[in-house]
Short mmCIF file of C-alpha atoms in Angstrom, two decimals:
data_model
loop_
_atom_site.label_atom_id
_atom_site.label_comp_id
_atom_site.label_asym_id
_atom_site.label_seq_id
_atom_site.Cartn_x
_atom_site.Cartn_y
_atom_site.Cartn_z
CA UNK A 1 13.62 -5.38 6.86
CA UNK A 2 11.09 -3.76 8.84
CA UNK A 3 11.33 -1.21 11.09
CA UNK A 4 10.97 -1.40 14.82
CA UNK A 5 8.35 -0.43 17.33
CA UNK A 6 10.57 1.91 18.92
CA UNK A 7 11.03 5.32 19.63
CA UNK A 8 12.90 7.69 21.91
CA UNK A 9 12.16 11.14 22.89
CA UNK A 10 13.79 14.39 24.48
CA UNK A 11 14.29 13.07 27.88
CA UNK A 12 17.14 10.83 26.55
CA UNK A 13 19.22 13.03 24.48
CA UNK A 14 22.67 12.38 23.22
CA UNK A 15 25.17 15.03 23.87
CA UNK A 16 27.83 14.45 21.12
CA UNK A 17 28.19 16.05 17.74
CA UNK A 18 27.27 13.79 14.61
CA UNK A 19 28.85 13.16 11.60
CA UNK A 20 27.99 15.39 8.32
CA UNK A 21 24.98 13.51 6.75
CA UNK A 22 24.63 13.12 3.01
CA UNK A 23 21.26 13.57 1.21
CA UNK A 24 19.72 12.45 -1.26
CA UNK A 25 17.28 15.88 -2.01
CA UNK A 26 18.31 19.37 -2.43
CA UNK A 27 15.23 21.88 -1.99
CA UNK A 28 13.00 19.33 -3.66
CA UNK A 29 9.69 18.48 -3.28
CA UNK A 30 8.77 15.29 -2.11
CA UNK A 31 5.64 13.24 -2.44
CA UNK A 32 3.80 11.12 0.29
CA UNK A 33 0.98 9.44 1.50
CA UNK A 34 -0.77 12.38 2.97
CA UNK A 35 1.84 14.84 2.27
CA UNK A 36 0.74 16.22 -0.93
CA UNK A 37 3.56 17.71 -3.53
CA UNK A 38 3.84 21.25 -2.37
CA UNK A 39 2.94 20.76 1.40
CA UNK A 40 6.11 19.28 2.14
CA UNK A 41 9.83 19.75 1.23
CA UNK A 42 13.07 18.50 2.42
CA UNK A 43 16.26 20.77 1.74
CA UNK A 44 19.93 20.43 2.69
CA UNK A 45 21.24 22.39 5.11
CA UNK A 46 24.71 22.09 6.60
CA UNK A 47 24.61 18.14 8.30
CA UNK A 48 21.03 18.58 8.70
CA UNK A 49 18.33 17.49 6.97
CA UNK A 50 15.28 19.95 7.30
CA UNK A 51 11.83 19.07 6.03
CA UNK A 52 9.58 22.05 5.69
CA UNK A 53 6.03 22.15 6.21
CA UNK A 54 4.07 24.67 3.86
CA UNK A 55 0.61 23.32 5.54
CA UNK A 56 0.40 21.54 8.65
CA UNK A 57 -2.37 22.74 10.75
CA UNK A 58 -4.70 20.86 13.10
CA UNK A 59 -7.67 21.98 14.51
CA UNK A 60 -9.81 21.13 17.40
CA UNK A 61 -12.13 19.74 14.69
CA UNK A 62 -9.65 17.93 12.40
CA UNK A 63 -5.83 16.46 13.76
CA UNK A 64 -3.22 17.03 11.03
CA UNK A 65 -1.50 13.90 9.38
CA UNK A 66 1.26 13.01 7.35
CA UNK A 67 3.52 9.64 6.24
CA UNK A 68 6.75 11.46 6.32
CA UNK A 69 9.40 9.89 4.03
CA UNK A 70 12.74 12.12 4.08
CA UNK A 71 15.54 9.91 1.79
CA UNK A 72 19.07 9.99 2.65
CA UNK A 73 21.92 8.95 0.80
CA UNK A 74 23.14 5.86 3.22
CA UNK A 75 25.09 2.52 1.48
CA UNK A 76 23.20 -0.08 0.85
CA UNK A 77 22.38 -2.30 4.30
CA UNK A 78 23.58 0.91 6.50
CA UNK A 79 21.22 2.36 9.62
CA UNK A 80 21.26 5.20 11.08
CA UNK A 81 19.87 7.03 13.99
CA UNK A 82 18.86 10.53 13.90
CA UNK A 83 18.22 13.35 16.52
CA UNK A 84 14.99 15.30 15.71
CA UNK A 85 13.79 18.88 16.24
CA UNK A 86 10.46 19.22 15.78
CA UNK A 87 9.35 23.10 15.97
CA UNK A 88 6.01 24.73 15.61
CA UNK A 89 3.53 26.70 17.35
CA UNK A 90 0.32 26.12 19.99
CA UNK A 91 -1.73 29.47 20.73
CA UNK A 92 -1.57 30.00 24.69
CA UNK A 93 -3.93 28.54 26.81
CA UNK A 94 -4.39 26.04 24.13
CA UNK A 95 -2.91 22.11 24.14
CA UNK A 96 -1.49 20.25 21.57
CA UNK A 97 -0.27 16.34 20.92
CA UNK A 98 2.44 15.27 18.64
CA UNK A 99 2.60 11.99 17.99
CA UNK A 100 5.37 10.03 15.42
CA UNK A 101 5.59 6.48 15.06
CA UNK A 102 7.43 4.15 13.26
CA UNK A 103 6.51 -0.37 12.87
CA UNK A 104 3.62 0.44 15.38
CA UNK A 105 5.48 2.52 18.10
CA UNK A 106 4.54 5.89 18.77
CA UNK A 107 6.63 8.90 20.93
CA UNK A 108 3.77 10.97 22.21
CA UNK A 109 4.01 14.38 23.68
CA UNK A 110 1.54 16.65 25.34
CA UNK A 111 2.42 20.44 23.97
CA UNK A 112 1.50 22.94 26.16
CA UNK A 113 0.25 26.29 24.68
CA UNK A 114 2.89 29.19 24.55
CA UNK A 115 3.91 32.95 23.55
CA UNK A 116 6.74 31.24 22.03
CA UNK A 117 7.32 28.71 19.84
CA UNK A 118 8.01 24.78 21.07
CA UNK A 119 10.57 22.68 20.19
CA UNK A 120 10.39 18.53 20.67
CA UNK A 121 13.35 16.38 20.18
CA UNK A 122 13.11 12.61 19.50
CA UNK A 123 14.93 10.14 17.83
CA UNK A 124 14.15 7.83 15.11
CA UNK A 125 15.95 5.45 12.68
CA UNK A 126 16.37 5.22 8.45
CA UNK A 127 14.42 1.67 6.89
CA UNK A 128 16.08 -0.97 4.57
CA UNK A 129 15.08 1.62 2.11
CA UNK A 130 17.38 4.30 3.35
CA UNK A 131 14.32 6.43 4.13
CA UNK A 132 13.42 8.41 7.68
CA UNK A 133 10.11 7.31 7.42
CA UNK A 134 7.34 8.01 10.08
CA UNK A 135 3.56 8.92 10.80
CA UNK A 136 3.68 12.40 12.02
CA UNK A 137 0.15 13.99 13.71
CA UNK A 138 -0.97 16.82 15.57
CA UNK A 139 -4.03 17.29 17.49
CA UNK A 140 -5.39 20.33 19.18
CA UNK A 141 -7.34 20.70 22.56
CA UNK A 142 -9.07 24.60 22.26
CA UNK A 143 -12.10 26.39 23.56
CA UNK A 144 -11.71 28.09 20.37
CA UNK A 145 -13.11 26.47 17.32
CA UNK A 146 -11.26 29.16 15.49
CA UNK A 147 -8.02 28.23 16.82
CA UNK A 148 -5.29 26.39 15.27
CA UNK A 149 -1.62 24.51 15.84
CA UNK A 150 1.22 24.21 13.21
CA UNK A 151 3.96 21.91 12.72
CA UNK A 152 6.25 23.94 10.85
CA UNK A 153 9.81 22.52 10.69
CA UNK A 154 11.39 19.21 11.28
CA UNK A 155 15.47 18.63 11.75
CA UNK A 156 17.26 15.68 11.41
CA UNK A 157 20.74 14.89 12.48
CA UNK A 158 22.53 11.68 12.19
CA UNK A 159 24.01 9.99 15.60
CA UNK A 160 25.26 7.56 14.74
CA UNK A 161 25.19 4.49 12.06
CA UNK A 162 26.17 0.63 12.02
CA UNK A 163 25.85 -2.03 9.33
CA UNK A 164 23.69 -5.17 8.51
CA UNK A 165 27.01 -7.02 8.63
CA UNK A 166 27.97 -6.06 12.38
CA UNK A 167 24.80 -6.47 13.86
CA UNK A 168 24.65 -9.54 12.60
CA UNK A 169 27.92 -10.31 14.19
CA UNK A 170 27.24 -8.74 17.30
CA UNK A 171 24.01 -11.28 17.98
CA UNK A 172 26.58 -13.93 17.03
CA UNK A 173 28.22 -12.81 19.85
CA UNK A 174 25.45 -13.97 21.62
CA UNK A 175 24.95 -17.37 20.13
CA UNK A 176 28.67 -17.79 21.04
CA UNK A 177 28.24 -17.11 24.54
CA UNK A 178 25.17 -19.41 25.10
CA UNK A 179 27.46 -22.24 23.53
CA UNK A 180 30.18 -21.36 25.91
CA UNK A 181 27.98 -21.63 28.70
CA UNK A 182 26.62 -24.96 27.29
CA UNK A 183 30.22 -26.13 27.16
CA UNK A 184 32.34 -25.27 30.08
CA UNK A 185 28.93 -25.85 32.38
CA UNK A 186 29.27 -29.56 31.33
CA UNK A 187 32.87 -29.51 32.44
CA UNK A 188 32.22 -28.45 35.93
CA UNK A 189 29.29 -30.86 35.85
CA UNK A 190 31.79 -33.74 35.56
CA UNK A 191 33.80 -32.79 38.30
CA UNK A 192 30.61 -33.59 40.22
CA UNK A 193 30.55 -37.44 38.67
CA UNK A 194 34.29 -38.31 39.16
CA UNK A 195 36.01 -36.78 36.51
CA UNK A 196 39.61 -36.72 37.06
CA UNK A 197 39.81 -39.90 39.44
CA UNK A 198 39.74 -43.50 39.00
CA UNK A 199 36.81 -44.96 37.60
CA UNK A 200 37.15 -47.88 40.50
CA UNK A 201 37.66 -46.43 43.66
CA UNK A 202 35.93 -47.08 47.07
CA UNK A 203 32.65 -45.81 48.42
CA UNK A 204 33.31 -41.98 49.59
CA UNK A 205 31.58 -38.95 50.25
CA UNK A 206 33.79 -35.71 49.41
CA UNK A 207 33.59 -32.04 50.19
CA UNK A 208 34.66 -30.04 46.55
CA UNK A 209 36.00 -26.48 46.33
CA UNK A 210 37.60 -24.32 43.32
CA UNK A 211 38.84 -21.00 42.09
CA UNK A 212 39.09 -19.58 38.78
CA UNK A 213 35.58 -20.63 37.68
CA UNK A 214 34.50 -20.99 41.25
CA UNK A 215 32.68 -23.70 42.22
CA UNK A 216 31.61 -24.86 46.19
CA UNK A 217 30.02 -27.88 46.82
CA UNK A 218 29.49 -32.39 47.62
CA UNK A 219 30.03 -35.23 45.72
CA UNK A 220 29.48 -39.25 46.09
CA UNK A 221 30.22 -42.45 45.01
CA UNK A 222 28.27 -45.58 46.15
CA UNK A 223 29.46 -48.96 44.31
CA UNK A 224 25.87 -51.12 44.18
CA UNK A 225 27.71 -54.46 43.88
CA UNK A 226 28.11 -56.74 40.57
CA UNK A 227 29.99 -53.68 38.73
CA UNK A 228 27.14 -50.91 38.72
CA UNK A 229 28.02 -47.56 40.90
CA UNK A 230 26.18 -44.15 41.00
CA UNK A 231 27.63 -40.66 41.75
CA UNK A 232 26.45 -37.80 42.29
CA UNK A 233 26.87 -34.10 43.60
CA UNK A 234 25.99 -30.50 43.93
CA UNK A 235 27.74 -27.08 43.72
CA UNK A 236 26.87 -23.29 43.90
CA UNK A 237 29.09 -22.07 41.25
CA UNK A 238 30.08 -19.25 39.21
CA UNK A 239 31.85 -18.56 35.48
CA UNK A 240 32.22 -16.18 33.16
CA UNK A 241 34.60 -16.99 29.44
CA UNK A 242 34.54 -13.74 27.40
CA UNK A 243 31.78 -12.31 27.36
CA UNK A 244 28.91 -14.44 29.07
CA UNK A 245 28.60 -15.78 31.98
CA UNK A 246 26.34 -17.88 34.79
CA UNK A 247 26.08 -18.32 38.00
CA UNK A 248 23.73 -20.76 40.17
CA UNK A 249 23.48 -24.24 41.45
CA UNK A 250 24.37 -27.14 39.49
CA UNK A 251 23.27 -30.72 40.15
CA UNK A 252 24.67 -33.87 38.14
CA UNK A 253 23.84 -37.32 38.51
CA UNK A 254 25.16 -41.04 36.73
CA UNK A 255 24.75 -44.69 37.13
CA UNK A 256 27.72 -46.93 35.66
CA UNK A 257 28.41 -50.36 35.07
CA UNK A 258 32.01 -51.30 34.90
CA UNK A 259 32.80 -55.33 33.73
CA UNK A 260 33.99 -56.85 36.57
CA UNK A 261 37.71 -57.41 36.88
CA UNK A 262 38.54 -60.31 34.53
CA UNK A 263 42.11 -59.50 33.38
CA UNK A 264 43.10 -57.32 30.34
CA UNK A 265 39.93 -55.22 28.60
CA UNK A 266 37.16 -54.42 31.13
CA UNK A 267 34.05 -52.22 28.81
CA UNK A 268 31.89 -49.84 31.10
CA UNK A 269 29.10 -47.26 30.38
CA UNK A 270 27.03 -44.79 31.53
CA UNK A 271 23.92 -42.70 31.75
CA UNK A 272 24.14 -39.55 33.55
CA UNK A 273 22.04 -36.06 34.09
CA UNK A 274 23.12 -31.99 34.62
CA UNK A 275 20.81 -29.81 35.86
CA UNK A 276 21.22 -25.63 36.63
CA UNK A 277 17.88 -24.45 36.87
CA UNK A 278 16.92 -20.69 37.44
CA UNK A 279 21.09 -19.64 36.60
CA UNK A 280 22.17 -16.15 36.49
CA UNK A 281 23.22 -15.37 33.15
CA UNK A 282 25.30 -12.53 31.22
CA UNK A 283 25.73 -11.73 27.84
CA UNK A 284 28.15 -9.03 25.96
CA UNK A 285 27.57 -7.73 22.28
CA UNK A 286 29.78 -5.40 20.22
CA UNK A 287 28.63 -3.70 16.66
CA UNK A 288 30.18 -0.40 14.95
CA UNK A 289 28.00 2.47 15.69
CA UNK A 290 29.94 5.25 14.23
CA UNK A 291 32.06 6.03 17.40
CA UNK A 292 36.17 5.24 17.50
CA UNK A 293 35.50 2.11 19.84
CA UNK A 294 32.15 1.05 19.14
CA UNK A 295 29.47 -0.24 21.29
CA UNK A 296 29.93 -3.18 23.70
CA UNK A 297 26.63 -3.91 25.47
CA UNK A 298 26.37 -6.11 28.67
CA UNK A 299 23.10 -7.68 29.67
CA UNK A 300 21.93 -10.07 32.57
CA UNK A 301 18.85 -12.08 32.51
CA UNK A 302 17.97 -15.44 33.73
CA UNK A 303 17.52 -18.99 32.54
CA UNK A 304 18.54 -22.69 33.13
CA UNK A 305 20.59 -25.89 31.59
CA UNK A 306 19.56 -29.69 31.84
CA UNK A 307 21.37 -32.31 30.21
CA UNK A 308 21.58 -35.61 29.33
CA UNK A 309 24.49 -37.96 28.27
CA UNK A 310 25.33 -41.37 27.56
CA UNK A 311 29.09 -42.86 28.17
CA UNK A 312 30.87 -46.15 26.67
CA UNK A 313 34.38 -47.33 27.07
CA UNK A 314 37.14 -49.59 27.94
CA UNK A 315 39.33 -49.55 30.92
CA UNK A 316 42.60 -51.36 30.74
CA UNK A 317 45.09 -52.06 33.30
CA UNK A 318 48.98 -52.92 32.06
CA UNK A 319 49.98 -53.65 36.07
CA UNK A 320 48.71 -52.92 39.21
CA UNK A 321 49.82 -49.47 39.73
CA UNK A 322 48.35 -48.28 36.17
CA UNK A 323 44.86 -47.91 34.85
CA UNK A 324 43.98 -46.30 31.00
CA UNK A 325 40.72 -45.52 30.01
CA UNK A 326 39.11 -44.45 26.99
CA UNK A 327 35.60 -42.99 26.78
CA UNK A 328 33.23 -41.70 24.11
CA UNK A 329 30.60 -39.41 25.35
CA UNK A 330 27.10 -38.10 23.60
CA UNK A 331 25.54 -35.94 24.84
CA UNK A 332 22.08 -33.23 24.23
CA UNK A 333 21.73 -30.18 26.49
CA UNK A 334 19.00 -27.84 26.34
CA UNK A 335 19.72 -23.72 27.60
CA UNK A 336 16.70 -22.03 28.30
CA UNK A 337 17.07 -17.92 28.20
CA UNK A 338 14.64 -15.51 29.32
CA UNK A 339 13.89 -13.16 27.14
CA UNK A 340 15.74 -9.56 27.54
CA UNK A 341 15.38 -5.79 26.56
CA UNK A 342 18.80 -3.92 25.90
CA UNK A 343 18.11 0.15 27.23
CA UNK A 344 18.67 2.90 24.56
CA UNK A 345 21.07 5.75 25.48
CA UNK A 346 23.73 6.93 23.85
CA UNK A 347 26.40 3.76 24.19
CA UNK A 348 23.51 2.19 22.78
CA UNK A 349 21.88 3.28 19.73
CA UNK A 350 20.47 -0.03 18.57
CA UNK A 351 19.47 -1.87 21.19
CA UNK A 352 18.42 -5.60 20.58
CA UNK A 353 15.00 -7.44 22.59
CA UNK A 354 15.69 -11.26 22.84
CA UNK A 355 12.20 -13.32 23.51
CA UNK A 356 12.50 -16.34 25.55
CA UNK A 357 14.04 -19.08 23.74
CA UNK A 358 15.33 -22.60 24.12
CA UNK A 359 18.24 -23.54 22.95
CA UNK A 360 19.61 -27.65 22.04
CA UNK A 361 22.98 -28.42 21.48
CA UNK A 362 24.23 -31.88 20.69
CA UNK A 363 27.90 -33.11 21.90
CA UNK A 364 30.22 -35.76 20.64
CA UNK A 365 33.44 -36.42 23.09
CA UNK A 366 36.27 -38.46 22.99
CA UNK A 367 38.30 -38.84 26.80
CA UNK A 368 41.39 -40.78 27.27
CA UNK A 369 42.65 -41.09 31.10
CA UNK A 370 45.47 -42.01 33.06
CA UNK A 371 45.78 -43.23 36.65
CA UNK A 372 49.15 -43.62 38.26
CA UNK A 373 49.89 -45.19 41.80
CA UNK A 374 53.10 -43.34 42.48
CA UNK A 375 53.07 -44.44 45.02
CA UNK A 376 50.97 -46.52 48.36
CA UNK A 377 49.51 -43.28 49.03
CA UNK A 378 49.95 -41.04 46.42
CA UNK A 379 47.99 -41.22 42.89
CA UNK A 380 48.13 -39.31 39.87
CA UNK A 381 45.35 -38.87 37.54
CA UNK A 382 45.69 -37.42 33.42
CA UNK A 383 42.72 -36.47 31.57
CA UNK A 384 42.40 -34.95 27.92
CA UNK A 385 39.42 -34.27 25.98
CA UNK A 386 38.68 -33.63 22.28
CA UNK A 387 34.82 -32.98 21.14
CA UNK A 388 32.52 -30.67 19.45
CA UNK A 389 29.51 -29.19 20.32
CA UNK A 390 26.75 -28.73 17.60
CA UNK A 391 24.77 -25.76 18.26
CA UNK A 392 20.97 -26.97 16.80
CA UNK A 393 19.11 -23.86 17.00
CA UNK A 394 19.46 -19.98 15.58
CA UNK A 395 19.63 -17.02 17.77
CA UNK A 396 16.67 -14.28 17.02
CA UNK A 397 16.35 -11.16 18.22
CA UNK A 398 14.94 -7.25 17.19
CA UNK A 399 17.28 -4.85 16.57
CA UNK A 400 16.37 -1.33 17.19
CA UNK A 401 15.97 0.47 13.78
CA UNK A 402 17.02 -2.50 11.79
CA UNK A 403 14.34 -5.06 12.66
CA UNK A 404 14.42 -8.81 12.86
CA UNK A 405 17.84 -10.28 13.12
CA UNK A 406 18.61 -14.45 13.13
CA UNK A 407 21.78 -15.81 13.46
CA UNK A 408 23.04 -19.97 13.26
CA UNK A 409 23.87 -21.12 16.44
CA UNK A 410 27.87 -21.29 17.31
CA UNK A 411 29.03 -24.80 16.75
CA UNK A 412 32.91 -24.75 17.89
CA UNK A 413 35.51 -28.15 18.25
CA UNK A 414 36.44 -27.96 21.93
CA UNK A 415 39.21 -29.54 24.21
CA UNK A 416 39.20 -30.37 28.30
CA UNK A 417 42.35 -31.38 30.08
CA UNK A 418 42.65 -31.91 33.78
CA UNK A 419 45.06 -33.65 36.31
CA UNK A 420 44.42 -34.20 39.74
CA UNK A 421 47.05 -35.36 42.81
CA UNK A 422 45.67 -37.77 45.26
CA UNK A 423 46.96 -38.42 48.74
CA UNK A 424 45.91 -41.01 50.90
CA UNK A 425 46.23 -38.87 54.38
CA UNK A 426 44.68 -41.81 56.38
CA UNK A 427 43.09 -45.54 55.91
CA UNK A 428 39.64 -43.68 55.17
CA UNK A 429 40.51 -39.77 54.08
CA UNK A 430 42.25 -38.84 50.80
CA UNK A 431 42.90 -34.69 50.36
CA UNK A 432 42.98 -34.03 46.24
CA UNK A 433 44.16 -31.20 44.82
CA UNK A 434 42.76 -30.70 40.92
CA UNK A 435 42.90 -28.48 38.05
CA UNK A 436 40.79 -28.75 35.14
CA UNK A 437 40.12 -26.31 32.21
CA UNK A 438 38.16 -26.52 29.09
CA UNK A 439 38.72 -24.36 25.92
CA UNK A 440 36.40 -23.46 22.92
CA UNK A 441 37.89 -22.59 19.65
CA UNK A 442 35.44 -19.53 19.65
CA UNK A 443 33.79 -19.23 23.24
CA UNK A 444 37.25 -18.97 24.62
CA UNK A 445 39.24 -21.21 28.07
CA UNK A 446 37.76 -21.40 31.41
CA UNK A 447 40.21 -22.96 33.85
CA UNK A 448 39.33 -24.20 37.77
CA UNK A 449 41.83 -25.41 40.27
CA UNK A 450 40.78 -26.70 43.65
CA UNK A 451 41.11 -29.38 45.90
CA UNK A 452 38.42 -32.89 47.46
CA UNK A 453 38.43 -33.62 50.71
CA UNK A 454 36.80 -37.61 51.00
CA UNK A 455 35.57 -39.86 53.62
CA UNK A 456 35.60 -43.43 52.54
CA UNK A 457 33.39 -46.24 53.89
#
């Protein structure tokens, strides 16, 4: 697995002590591209491990190079970051640049010439390999041709260290919380079309509002004659299930045709649409980095959900007072991210870059309902849920010092339940009051509660 196009330097060092580091070399001499056997060595010494330079000199004429490769003794599909001294010397008045890169990225610093000798901390990262490997130079500004800089020493110490296995996991943190987002969004989105009431009820306009999962916003239902109806709504609204969550404006939209009344088994469908463009969105990652706890890394970036579904069913009425329906639902959704850049520090030693990316998930639901006339103005709605949610594409992303991580999308069986209390306050206003929750067997349960206010016409 390659390594990254990252590096850190001085200004963001990380004030803990390290773990003892094993190696792999004891005062042996080690061969590179341009560091010839006998140049170079790399030696134990305490938790550090030091390479030596016997030659390392630049010149205004001629920059000194080397592909540095100092082995360590880390398991198989371990990483590790290291703090590291670099130490040599730039005659006064003179200028020198040190440059080390690893997969393309350089840290570059600008040496000014001194009486003393300099020191330059960075940090870099072991490969798949188990290897610090970088491209070390130095280059010398003089007025001297005679004049010459040295890189004498360099000293690494380990950080801290996670596993293949765990970052792994923590992206699939990620692919869990775009699923959740996928899944609990479309739940609030049905609120919007009439979920929770009677599929037949009278032309209204309604006023929505709910905690929990907040959510603030209008609804409508217009019957079009000959059993077709369309509803609609919008809401601002806000939710956050472990550890994503999204915030925005949320639009949904369907057209239905119910079979007109004619006694016992009336079929119905639907077409509807969901739509959260430009949401606020927040992911959370966690992945062993050598410390007691861990890392748990929280990240906002932007992005937007449309949807598309298609409802059949059968309503049936045992008496007057009583309705039961059952509905299957299908339905695709499509979660666009924008991509994100984690920030190295020291509660983040392997920060992850996510490009843009598109995610499709496909849905299967089964809905059975109950509406109760309790009684002339009073009615009592039952709703449960059973579906899963088939997460199509894989989560990518580039882990600091590991490299290029993909992960399956999170497929998870979900449930919704919901009941909601209508009362009939006058001939054309009903007051609702509503709660509604929807629970993945990974993404975890997000719950609303709230009341309707409607005007009917």
């Amino acid at each position: 697995m390659p390594t990254p196009p990252i590096l850190w330097s001085d200004d963001m060092r990380i004030p803990f002590a390290a773990a003892p580091l094993l190696l792999l070399m004891s005062a042996g001499a080690l061969a590179a591209d341009g560091c010839p056997p006998g140049e170079t060595s790399v030696t134990e010494n305490g938790d550090v491990i030091s390479v030596i330079f016997n030659v390392f000199v630049a010149t205004p004429a001629e920059s000194a190079t080397c592909n540095l490769v100092a082995p360590t003794l880390l398991p198989q599909d371990t990483f590790a970051v290291y703090k590291a001294d670099y130490r040599g010397f730039v005659n006064e008045g003179d200028t020198g640049t040190l440059a080390v890169s690893q997969g393309g990225g350089a840290d570059v610093t600008v040496i000014p010439g001194s009486a003393d000798p300099f020191l330059h901390t960075g940090y870099v990262g072991s490969n798949a390999d188990g290897d610090i490997a970088s491209d070390i130079s130095l280059a010398l500004e003089s007025l001297d041709p005679a004049s010459a800089a040295t890189l004498d020493t360099i000293d690494y110490l380990e950080v801290g260290r996670t596993t293949l296995a765990s970052v792994l996991g923590s992206i699939g943190d990620i692919a869990t919380g775009r699923t959740g987002i996928v899944i609990h969004l479309n739940a609030t989105a049905g609120l919007l079309v009439g979920a929770g009431q009677p599929i037949e009820r009278p032309d209204n306009v309604a006023l929505l509002g709910a905690v929990g999962s907040h959510a603030v916003g209008a609804t409508g239902h217009l019957n079009m004659g000959d059993g077709f109806s369309v509803d609609g709504g919008a809401a601002l609204f806000g939710q956050s299930v472990g550890g994503s969550s999204a915030d925005g404006l949320l639009f949904s939209g369907r057209a239905q045709y119910l079979q007109p009344d004619s006694g016992g088994i009336r079929l119905f469908g639907a077409a509807g649409v969901n739509a959260a463009p430009g949401m606020s969105l927040g992911f959370a990652r966690h992945y062993d980095d050598g410390s007691a706890d861990g890392a748990t890394i929280h990240s906002n970036t932007s992005g937007s959900l449309v949807g598309l579904y298609l409802e059949g069913g059968a309503l049936y009425a045992p008496d007057p007072s009583n309705q039961i329906a059952f509905t299957g639902t299908l339905s695709q959704s499509w979660l666009s991210v924008d991509g994100y850049s984690e920030t190295f520090s020291e509660d983040n030693l392997f920060p992850a870059r996510f490009d843009d990316a598109t995610d499709s998930f496909t849905t299967v639901k089964a809905d059975a309902a109950w509406t109760s006339a309790l009684t002339s103005d009073i009615d009592l709605t039952l709703n449960a849920a059973l579906g899963h949610t088939f997460a199509n594409d894989a989560v990518a992303a580039d882990v600091a010092f590991v490299g290029p991580i993909s992960v399956e999308g999170q497929s998870e069986l979900f449930a919704e339940y919901g009941a909601r209390l209508g009362w009939n306050l006058a001939p054309s206003t009903t007051l609702g009051v509503f709660a509604q929750g929807s629970s993945g067997a990974v993404s975890g349960t997000h719950v609303q509660a709230g009341t309707t206010f409607s005007l009917q016409f």
